[in-house]
Coordinates of C-alpha atoms and ligand atoms in Angstrom, one line a residue:
M1 CA 68.8 91.7 108.2
R2 CA 69.4 95.4 108.3
V3 CA 72.9 96.5 108.6
L4 CA 73.8 100.1 109.3
V5 CA 77.2 101.0 108.2
T6 CA 78.5 104.5 109.4
G7 CA 81.4 105.7 107.2
G8 CA 79.9 103.3 104.6
A9 CA 81.1 105.5 101.9
G10 CA 84.8 105.1 103.0
F11 CA 87.3 102.5 102.0
I12 CA 86.6 100.0 104.5
G13 CA 82.9 100.8 105.2
G14 CA 82.5 100.9 101.3
H15 CA 83.6 97.2 101.2
L16 CA 81.5 96.2 104.1
A17 CA 78.4 98.2 102.6
E18 CA 79.1 96.3 99.3
A19 CA 79.9 92.9 100.6
F20 CA 76.7 93.1 103.1
A21 CA 74.4 94.1 100.2
R22 CA 75.8 91.2 98.0
D23 CA 75.0 88.7 100.7
G24 CA 71.3 90.2 100.5
H25 CA 71.2 92.1 103.7
D26 CA 69.4 95.6 103.9
V27 CA 72.2 98.0 104.0
A28 CA 71.8 101.6 105.5
V29 CA 75.1 103.9 104.9
L30 CA 75.6 107.0 106.8
D31 CA 78.2 109.2 105.7
N32 CA 78.9 113.0 105.5
F33 CA 81.3 112.5 102.6
D34 CA 84.0 114.3 104.3
P35 CA 86.5 115.9 102.1
Y36 CA 89.7 114.8 103.8
Y37 CA 90.5 113.0 100.3
D38 CA 88.6 113.2 97.0
T39 CA 85.4 112.4 97.4
R40 CA 84.8 110.9 94.1
I41 CA 86.6 107.8 95.3
K42 CA 83.7 107.5 97.8
E43 CA 81.2 107.9 95.0
H44 CA 82.8 104.9 93.5
N45 CA 82.5 103.2 97.0
V46 CA 78.8 104.1 96.8
E47 CA 78.7 102.7 93.4
A48 CA 79.8 99.5 93.9
A49 CA 77.6 98.8 96.8
R50 CA 74.5 99.8 94.8
E51 CA 75.5 97.6 92.0
A52 CA 76.0 94.7 94.5
A53 CA 72.4 95.4 96.1
A54 CA 70.9 95.4 92.4
E55 CA 72.9 92.1 91.6
S56 CA 71.5 90.3 94.7
D57 CA 68.2 90.4 97.1
G58 CA 70.0 93.0 99.0
G59 CA 69.1 96.5 99.6
Y60 CA 71.0 99.9 99.9
D61 CA 70.1 103.0 101.4
L62 CA 72.6 106.1 101.5
V63 CA 71.9 108.9 104.0
E64 CA 74.2 111.8 103.6
G65 CA 74.7 113.2 107.3
D66 CA 76.9 113.3 110.1
V67 CA 77.6 110.9 113.2
R68 CA 77.6 114.3 115.3
D69 CA 74.0 114.6 114.5
A70 CA 72.6 112.4 117.5
D71 CA 69.1 112.5 116.7
L72 CA 70.0 111.3 113.2
V73 CA 72.1 108.8 114.4
A74 CA 69.4 107.6 116.8
D75 CA 66.9 107.2 114.0
L76 CA 69.1 105.1 112.0
V77 CA 70.2 102.7 114.7
A78 CA 66.6 102.3 115.5
D79 CA 65.9 100.6 112.0
A80 CA 69.1 98.6 112.3
D81 CA 69.8 95.1 113.4
Y82 CA 73.8 95.3 113.2
V83 CA 75.6 98.4 113.3
Y84 CA 79.4 98.8 111.9
H85 CA 80.6 101.8 113.0
Q86 CA 83.4 103.0 110.7
A87 CA 82.8 106.7 110.4
A88 CA 85.7 108.5 111.9
Q89 CA 88.3 111.2 111.0
A90 CA 90.8 108.7 110.0
G91 CA 94.5 108.6 109.4
V92 CA 97.4 109.7 112.0
R93 CA 99.1 112.2 109.8
T94 CA 97.0 115.0 109.2
D95 CA 97.4 118.5 110.8
Y96 CA 93.5 118.5 112.3
S97 CA 93.0 119.8 115.5
P98 CA 92.8 117.0 118.2
R99 CA 89.4 118.5 118.8
K100 CA 88.2 117.4 115.4
Y101 CA 89.2 113.9 116.1
D102 CA 87.6 114.1 119.7
E103 CA 84.2 115.4 118.1
V104 CA 84.0 112.8 115.2
N105 CA 85.9 109.9 116.9
V106 CA 84.5 110.2 120.4
D107 CA 81.5 112.3 120.4
G108 CA 80.1 110.5 117.2
T109 CA 80.9 107.2 118.5
L110 CA 79.0 108.1 121.7
N111 CA 76.1 109.0 119.7
V112 CA 76.0 105.6 118.2
L113 CA 76.7 103.9 121.7
D114 CA 73.8 105.7 123.2
A115 CA 71.6 104.8 120.4
A116 CA 72.7 101.2 120.8
R117 CA 71.8 101.2 124.5
D118 CA 68.4 102.6 123.7
H119 CA 67.4 100.4 120.9
D120 CA 67.7 96.6 120.8
I121 CA 70.3 95.6 118.4
E122 CA 72.1 92.4 117.6
R123 CA 75.8 93.9 117.6
L124 CA 77.8 96.8 117.4
V125 CA 81.1 96.6 115.6
F126 CA 83.4 99.3 116.5
A127 CA 86.4 100.1 114.1
S128 CA 89.4 100.6 116.2
S129 CA 93.1 100.9 115.2
S130 CA 96.5 99.5 115.9
S131 CA 97.3 103.2 116.7
V132 CA 95.9 102.5 119.9
Y133 CA 99.3 100.8 121.2
G134 CA 101.6 103.7 120.4
K135 CA 105.4 102.5 120.5
P136 CA 105.3 98.5 121.0
R137 CA 107.3 97.0 123.9
Y138 CA 107.1 93.8 122.4
L139 CA 106.5 92.1 118.8
P140 CA 104.1 90.8 118.0
Y141 CA 101.8 92.1 120.5
D142 CA 98.3 90.7 121.9
E143 CA 95.2 93.0 123.2
D144 CA 97.2 92.8 126.9
H145 CA 99.8 95.1 125.5
L146 CA 99.7 98.7 127.0
T147 CA 97.8 101.2 124.9
T148 CA 99.9 104.5 125.1
P149 CA 98.8 106.1 121.7
I150 CA 101.1 108.8 120.4
S151 CA 98.7 110.7 118.1
P152 CA 95.5 112.5 118.8
Y153 CA 94.1 110.1 116.1
G154 CA 95.1 107.0 118.2
A155 CA 94.0 108.7 121.6
S156 CA 90.5 109.4 120.1
K157 CA 90.3 105.7 118.8
L158 CA 91.4 104.4 122.1
A159 CA 88.5 106.7 123.7
G160 CA 85.9 105.5 121.5
E161 CA 86.9 101.8 122.1
R162 CA 86.9 102.2 125.7
Y163 CA 83.5 103.8 125.6
A164 CA 82.2 100.7 123.5
M165 CA 83.5 98.5 126.2
V166 CA 82.3 100.4 129.0
Y167 CA 78.8 100.5 127.5
A168 CA 79.1 96.6 126.8
E169 CA 79.9 96.2 130.5
R170 CA 77.1 98.5 132.0
Y171 CA 74.5 98.8 129.7
G172 CA 74.5 95.5 128.2
V173 CA 75.4 97.0 124.6
P174 CA 76.6 93.9 122.4
A175 CA 79.9 95.8 121.2
V176 CA 83.0 94.4 119.9
A177 CA 86.1 96.7 119.0
L178 CA 88.1 95.5 116.1
R179 CA 91.7 96.8 116.0
Y180 CA 92.7 97.1 112.5
F181 CA 96.3 97.1 111.5
T182 CA 97.0 99.1 108.4
V183 CA 94.3 98.1 105.9
Y184 CA 94.8 98.2 102.2
G185 CA 92.9 96.9 98.9
P186 CA 90.9 98.2 95.9
R187 CA 89.8 101.8 96.5
M188 CA 92.1 102.4 99.4
R189 CA 92.6 105.9 100.6
P190 CA 95.3 107.9 99.2
N191 CA 98.5 108.8 100.6
M192 CA 99.0 105.2 102.3
A193 CA 102.3 103.5 101.6
I194 CA 100.9 101.1 99.0
S195 CA 98.7 103.6 96.8
N196 CA 101.9 105.8 96.8
F197 CA 104.4 103.5 95.9
V198 CA 102.3 101.8 93.2
S199 CA 101.0 105.0 91.9
R200 CA 104.5 106.6 91.7
C201 CA 106.2 103.7 90.2
L202 CA 103.5 103.1 87.4
N203 CA 104.2 107.0 86.7
G204 CA 107.9 106.5 86.5
E205 CA 108.4 108.4 89.8
P206 CA 110.6 106.9 92.3
P207 CA 108.7 105.6 95.4
V208 CA 109.2 107.9 98.6
I209 CA 109.9 106.6 101.9
Y210 CA 109.1 108.5 105.1
G211 CA 112.0 107.9 107.3
D212 CA 114.5 105.2 106.7
G213 CA 112.3 102.6 105.8
S214 CA 113.1 100.4 108.9
Q215 CA 109.5 100.7 110.2
T216 CA 107.7 97.4 110.1
R217 CA 103.9 97.0 109.2
D218 CA 101.3 94.4 109.6
M219 CA 99.7 95.3 106.3
T220 CA 96.2 93.9 106.1
Y221 CA 94.4 93.1 102.9
V222 CA 90.8 94.4 103.0
A223 CA 89.4 90.9 102.2
D224 CA 90.6 89.6 105.7
V225 CA 89.1 92.6 107.3
L226 CA 85.7 91.8 105.7
A227 CA 85.9 88.1 107.1
A228 CA 86.5 89.2 110.6
N229 CA 83.6 91.8 110.3
R230 CA 81.4 89.0 108.5
A231 CA 81.9 86.8 111.2
L232 CA 80.4 88.9 113.7
L233 CA 77.0 88.7 112.0
D234 CA 77.2 85.0 113.3
T235 CA 78.2 84.9 116.6
D236 CA 78.1 86.6 120.0
A237 CA 81.4 85.1 121.2
A238 CA 83.2 88.2 121.1
D239 CA 80.7 90.6 122.7
G240 CA 82.6 93.0 125.2
E241 CA 85.9 92.2 123.5
V242 CA 88.6 94.0 121.7
M243 CA 90.4 91.8 119.1
N244 CA 93.5 92.5 116.9
V245 CA 92.6 92.3 113.1
G246 CA 96.0 92.1 111.2
S247 CA 97.5 90.2 108.5
T248 CA 100.8 88.8 111.0
D249 CA 102.5 89.2 107.7
N250 CA 104.9 91.7 108.7
I251 CA 107.2 93.8 106.3
D252 CA 109.5 96.9 106.5
I253 CA 108.7 99.9 104.5
E254 CA 112.0 99.8 102.7
T255 CA 111.6 96.1 101.5
L256 CA 107.9 96.9 100.4
A257 CA 108.8 99.9 98.4
T258 CA 111.8 98.1 96.7
E259 CA 109.6 94.8 95.8
I260 CA 106.8 97.3 94.4
R261 CA 109.8 98.9 92.5
D262 CA 111.5 96.1 91.1
Q263 CA 108.2 94.4 90.0
L264 CA 106.8 97.6 88.3
A265 CA 109.7 99.9 87.6
P266 CA 113.2 98.6 88.2
E267 CA 114.7 101.3 86.5
L268 CA 113.9 103.7 89.5
D269 CA 115.7 104.6 92.6
V270 CA 114.0 104.7 96.1
E271 CA 113.9 108.2 97.7
Y272 CA 113.6 109.1 101.3
T273 CA 112.5 111.9 103.0
D274 CA 111.3 112.9 106.9
A275 CA 109.6 110.7 109.2
Y276 CA 106.3 111.5 110.5
E277 CA 106.5 111.9 114.4
V278 CA 103.1 110.3 114.8
D279 CA 103.7 107.2 112.9
A280 CA 104.6 104.1 115.0
D281 CA 107.9 102.5 114.4
H282 CA 106.6 99.1 114.6
S283 CA 103.2 97.3 114.3
H284 CA 102.9 93.4 114.6
A285 CA 99.3 91.8 115.4
D286 CA 99.0 88.9 117.5
V287 CA 95.7 87.6 116.2
S288 CA 95.1 84.5 118.5
K289 CA 92.4 86.0 120.3
A290 CA 90.3 86.7 117.1
D291 CA 91.2 83.3 115.8
E292 CA 89.8 81.7 119.2
L293 CA 86.6 83.7 119.4
I294 CA 85.6 84.1 115.8
G295 CA 87.9 81.8 113.9
Y296 CA 89.7 84.9 112.2
E297 CA 92.8 84.1 110.2
P298 CA 94.4 86.2 107.5
T299 CA 94.6 84.7 104.3
Y300 CA 96.5 87.1 102.3
T301 CA 100.1 87.3 102.7
I302 CA 101.5 91.0 101.9
R303 CA 102.8 89.8 98.6
E304 CA 99.7 88.1 97.8
G305 CA 97.8 91.2 98.5
V306 CA 100.0 93.6 97.1
E307 CA 99.7 91.8 93.6
A308 CA 96.0 91.6 93.8
F309 CA 96.0 95.8 94.7
V310 CA 98.3 96.1 91.7
E311 CA 96.0 94.1 89.5
W312 CA 93.1 96.0 90.5
Y313 CA 94.7 99.2 90.1
R314 CA 95.7 98.6 86.4
A315 CA 92.0 97.6 85.8
N316 CA 90.7 100.8 87.4
R317 CA 93.8 103.0 86.5
E318 CA 91.9 105.5 84.4
W319 CA 89.5 106.5 87.2
Y320 CA 91.1 105.8 90.2
E321 CA 94.7 107.1 89.4
P322 CA 93.7 111.0 88.7
L323 CA 91.9 110.7 92.1
V324 CA 94.7 109.1 94.1
R325 CA 97.3 111.3 92.7
G326 CA 95.5 114.5 92.9
S327 CA 95.1 114.2 96.7
Ligands
LIG1 P1 87.7 106.7 105.4 O1 88.1 107.8 105.6 O2 87.8 106.1 103.9 O3 86.1 106.2 105.8 C1 85.9 106.7 107.0 C2 84.4 107.3 106.4 O4 83.9 107.9 107.7 C3 84.6 108.5 105.4 O5 83.8 108.0 104.3 C4 84.0 109.7 105.9 O6 83.3 110.7 104.9 C5 83.1 109.2 106.9 N1 83.2 110.6 107.9 C6 83.9 111.1 108.5 N2 83.6 111.7 109.4 C7 82.3 111.7 109.4 C8 81.3 112.1 110.1 N3 81.3 113.2 111.1 N4 79.8 111.9 109.9 C9 79.7 110.7 109.2 N5 80.8 110.1 108.5 C10 82.1 110.8 108.6 O7 88.8 105.5 106.4 P2 88.9 104.0 106.3 O8 90.3 103.7 105.9 O9 87.8 103.2 105.4 O10 88.7 103.8 107.9 C11 87.5 103.2 108.2 C12 87.7 102.9 109.8 O11 88.7 102.2 110.4 C13 87.9 104.1 110.5 O12 87.1 104.1 112.0 C14 89.4 104.2 110.8 O13 89.6 105.1 111.9 C15 89.4 102.8 111.2 N6 90.7 102.2 110.7 C16 91.5 102.4 109.3 C17 92.7 101.6 109.1 C18 93.1 101.7 107.7 O14 94.1 101.1 107.6 N7 92.3 102.2 106.8 C19 93.4 101.4 110.0 C20 92.9 101.5 111.5 C21 91.6 101.7 111.9

């Protein structure tokens, strides 16, 4: 099977490309190596997927290009059976103009959707985000919760997701949207809580919390995100549906920072700085819908996931740390 992963040189896309190549699929990656964080991390993502392809019967092609290039996207989608659309301007905290989010996350998504409408594909999976919810009215929240994003990023993800559902409804595109909840794991993006806390503690620097640390998060280990995506290769049960993909194991940021500090450098303090206005106070997924439709059940608690990440970090410290700390 030929699988196109847009944004496949990124964190989640890189894991998808690696897993699909290891499973023996023919993987094509479209990525423009956006320099929003150190692109050398992306080179490692590509390398891991290439190695997986070489060790199995899988194939791996890297196309350096932009999802905003409609012709290129159309050509690649025409060759694909499955499309995993991960390419995006990710992250709520950047200073980018809302137009950048719009161009990449909305127009880029429309290019993928147009191509999927014009070519027969088995499935299109759109990487959406818990940030579409904004400030939650109740916890944990299911997919029927109001969507009132509070950042340009969240607004752009909601627009992309809605377009995907409209294309499913009106044009029969077999599209599924997965709302990821704060994903972490090996080769994760810099400037996220877990990579920051671990890297600072291992370097004798206090972990720094944005705000008072009472924010809660449904941190999701990347292996669980992979499992949800993999399940969609085998079932059409979720076509035309939006589903939460979170760990359901909630933690507040102060506890997270303190536990990482206690484990790695108990002599350090924990420090606090200003909160980001665009950060949601709380995220907590109800994943019953994904469980019912695709058998999704998170397998990593946050403590297990952090332990796995720390182990990976130590083993890859030589190359990863300078890139994550330099960003
Ligand atoms: P990432 O930044 O590591 O990956 C995104 C990839 O897209 C990058 O490699 C980047 O170079 C590429 N890209 C950006 N603009 C592009 C363009 N114009 N053309 C082609 N490629 C482009 O981010 P990630 O954490 O791996 O996120 C993957 C997807 O999951 C994104 O759609 C993101 O919005 C979504 N998501 C991530 C999280 C998370 O916690 N990591 C949470 C919710 C949703």
